[in-house]
Amino acid sequence: MADPRGFLKVRQRETQPRRPVPVRIMDWKEVYEAQEKGVLKSQAGRCMDCGVPFCHQGCPLGNLIPEWNDLVWRDKGEEAIERLHATNNFPEFTGRLCPAPCEASCVLGINQPAVTIKQVEVSIIDEAFDNDWVHPLPPTRLTGKTVAVVGSGPAGLAVAQQLTRVGHTVAVYERDDKIGGLLRYGIPDFKMEKEQVDRRLEQMKAEGTRFRTGVAVGTDVTWEQLRRRYDAVVIATGATVARDLPIPGRDLEGVHFAMDYLVPSNRVVAGESPENHIDARGKHVVILGGGDTGADCIGTAHRHQAASVTTLAIGKQPPLERAGHQPWPTFPTLFEVASAHEEGGERTYLASTVEFVGENGKLTGVKVAETEFVDGKRLPKAGTERIIPADLVFLSLGFTGAEPSGITEQVSAEFDGRGNVARDGYYMTNTEGVFVAGDAGRGQSLIVWAIAEGRACAAAVDKFLMGSTILPAPVAPTDRAIAVL
């Protein structure tokens, strides 16, 4: 522990500064600016190096947070990235996109603002890339075993990198034209510029991972063909079936799923010209759902110069402080102000959407009512209806599971009651040699869980192929460590 009194001397929590709103909404670059080195070191020095570091429990990856906090405080960046990479394949992703459950578990957070763990993490990896400290780690020998990973999101990439490094020949299949999954086309550039994905892919290619883009498994190539060609197959396709809202007016022109808005918008930013691009310029935009995807729609609409942006949430506004039923070190539900919320727009809670209204087949407004709770159910309160003008509505209501097409018929894999691909305690489906990791098996979750599951699934695949494994397995499908691998 570099500074035993650091948390006493520096009580103020200082996070990364954000670019001014009038400036950043004019472009698609990341909203955050680099933090001054001295401030970063003092923030890292607030870490108490607890005897029982609950931040380990809060992080699904089990990141060695006190160790690299101490190394940052000592200005030993090269050692810090080594410790960070020991548990996390892609800290440049989690450091930008993860909601940081580790900070909710920080012991200092009991009576002071928590350590800025996420900020220290992203600063470590950014410095490492800037100083060329991130090198390919190719295997010393090949096993002769082959693995197909279907899906190139964070879970699929984590599986692929881990298995490549122990000597298996791994091919990643992606139906889009570029690798990255939702990291590529689902996350707007103002949250993470795609340079972060590209330079990590260069490392993986140098290590030996092979990538097959523009291949829709199930149609262009069947799952059966993959099973015959490879010794193991990993399903990492994510939970991409969007939750719908089947109310009157759902078929009106102007009502879209959130991803139908975000994906083409990200393609335009990348210099492409998609046919189904939705431009919100000058339009009244209503977003249903108050999560991260909804915030992404808010920021995108602001950059499109929408006339207005309104977010509707059916539930109550979360509290500013921990609720009594969510004590430390649990991950609480709190009212958050993301960068997109700073940029404008209205947020309305306890708003039940009753109907989409329109004229001549086109959306003109959204009829909403106040939410009331009856026998534990959230229902629209009669007599409180009103209409909000809307030219575009984006449904950001979460996802219901993985796409079953092809998987069910060609792999005979079973699905559980929540729409996820069913699996045993070692990530294997009911079909031998076919595994599943990430949101496809877990359901919609955090990016840190996707990477953790990818690493653990890789260990399970390696054990299946070789009889034993040296790969770490941070979590099991039941959220417990796999102690027997």
mmCIF file of N, CA, C and O in Angstrom, residues 71 75-84 124 127-128 131-135:
data_model
loop_
_atom_site.group_PDB
_atom_site.id
_atom_site.type_symbol
_atom_site.label_atom_id
_atom_site.label_comp_id
_atom_site.label_asym_id
_atom_site.label_seq_id
_atom_site.Cartn_x
_atom_site.Cartn_y
_atom_site.Cartn_z
ATOM 1 N N LEU A 71 -0.102 0.348 -7.926
ATOM 2 C CA LEU A 71 0.907 0.532 -8.971
ATOM 3 C C LEU A 71 0.719 1.854 -9.710
ATOM 4 O O LEU A 71 1.697 2.499 -10.104
ATOM 5 N N ASP A 75 3.239 5.131 -9.963
ATOM 6 C CA ASP A 75 3.629 5.483 -11.327
ATOM 7 C C ASP A 75 4.341 4.322 -12.024
ATOM 8 O O ASP A 75 5.320 4.512 -12.746
ATOM 9 N N LYS A 76 3.825 3.121 -11.820
ATOM 10 C CA LYS A 76 4.363 1.926 -12.477
ATOM 11 C C LYS A 76 3.313 1.372 -13.437
ATOM 12 O O LYS A 76 2.712 0.324 -13.223
ATOM 13 N N GLY A 77 3.126 2.120 -14.527
ATOM 14 C CA GLY A 77 2.067 1.795 -15.462
ATOM 15 C C GLY A 77 2.232 0.462 -16.153
ATOM 16 O O GLY A 77 1.252 -0.251 -16.398
ATOM 17 N N GLU A 78 3.456 0.079 -16.474
ATOM 18 C CA GLU A 78 3.676 -1.175 -17.191
ATOM 19 C C GLU A 78 3.338 -2.368 -16.307
ATOM 20 O O GLU A 78 2.787 -3.372 -16.778
ATOM 21 N N GLU A 79 3.653 -2.268 -15.019
ATOM 22 C CA GLU A 79 3.280 -3.340 -14.098
ATOM 23 C C GLU A 79 1.772 -3.332 -13.859
ATOM 24 O O GLU A 79 1.157 -4.392 -13.687
ATOM 25 N N ALA A 80 1.173 -2.146 -13.859
ATOM 26 C CA ALA A 80 -0.268 -2.044 -13.621
ATOM 27 C C ALA A 80 -1.057 -2.731 -14.733
ATOM 28 O O ALA A 80 -2.020 -3.462 -14.466
ATOM 29 N N ILE A 81 -0.654 -2.553 -15.982
ATOM 30 C CA ILE A 81 -1.401 -3.187 -17.073
ATOM 31 C C ILE A 81 -1.196 -4.698 -17.054
ATOM 32 O O ILE A 81 -2.090 -5.457 -17.420
ATOM 33 N N GLU A 82 -0.060 -5.148 -16.572
ATOM 34 C CA GLU A 82 0.151 -6.591 -16.453
ATOM 35 C C GLU A 82 -0.822 -7.198 -15.452
ATOM 36 O O GLU A 82 -1.413 -8.251 -15.703
ATOM 37 N N ARG A 83 -1.035 -6.525 -14.337
ATOM 38 C CA ARG A 83 -1.971 -7.039 -13.335
ATOM 39 C C ARG A 83 -3.412 -6.921 -13.819
ATOM 40 O O ARG A 83 -4.248 -7.777 -13.538
ATOM 41 N N LEU A 84 -3.707 -5.869 -14.555
ATOM 42 C CA LEU A 84 -5.058 -5.685 -15.074
ATOM 43 C C LEU A 84 -5.385 -6.731 -16.131
ATOM 44 O O LEU A 84 -6.474 -7.321 -16.133
ATOM 45 N N ILE A 124 -5.202 3.111 -17.140
ATOM 46 C CA ILE A 124 -4.110 2.137 -17.242
ATOM 47 C C ILE A 124 -3.996 1.609 -18.661
ATOM 48 O O ILE A 124 -2.907 1.581 -19.255
ATOM 49 N N GLU A 127 -2.920 4.323 -21.292
ATOM 50 C CA GLU A 127 -1.477 4.595 -21.204
ATOM 51 C C GLU A 127 -0.686 3.438 -21.799
ATOM 52 O O GLU A 127 0.331 3.642 -22.472
ATOM 53 N N ALA A 128 -1.173 2.213 -21.576
ATOM 54 C CA ALA A 128 -0.468 1.043 -22.096
ATOM 55 C C ALA A 128 -0.461 1.039 -23.626
ATOM 56 O O ALA A 128 0.570 0.777 -24.258
ATOM 57 N N ASN A 131 1.897 3.710 -24.983
ATOM 58 C CA ASN A 131 3.328 3.432 -24.803
ATOM 59 C C ASN A 131 3.743 2.085 -25.392
ATOM 60 O O ASN A 131 4.850 1.616 -25.121
ATOM 61 N N ASP A 132 2.840 1.459 -26.162
ATOM 62 C CA ASP A 132 3.149 0.195 -26.831
ATOM 63 C C ASP A 132 3.511 -0.900 -25.828
ATOM 64 O O ASP A 132 4.427 -1.693 -26.040
ATOM 65 N N TRP A 133 2.762 -0.940 -24.728
ATOM 66 C CA TRP A 133 2.970 -1.987 -23.726
ATOM 67 C C TRP A 133 2.037 -3.179 -23.947
ATOM 68 O O TRP A 133 2.116 -4.163 -23.214
ATOM 69 N N VAL A 134 1.136 -3.092 -24.908
ATOM 70 C CA VAL A 134 0.202 -4.176 -25.195
ATOM 71 C C VAL A 134 0.746 -4.967 -26.374
ATOM 72 O O VAL A 134 0.827 -4.460 -27.492
ATOM 73 N N HIS A 135 1.151 -6.210 -26.123
ATOM 74 C CA HIS A 135 1.791 -7.022 -27.148
ATOM 75 C C HIS A 135 0.964 -8.293 -27.404
ATOM 76 O O HIS A 135 0.246 -8.776 -26.525
#
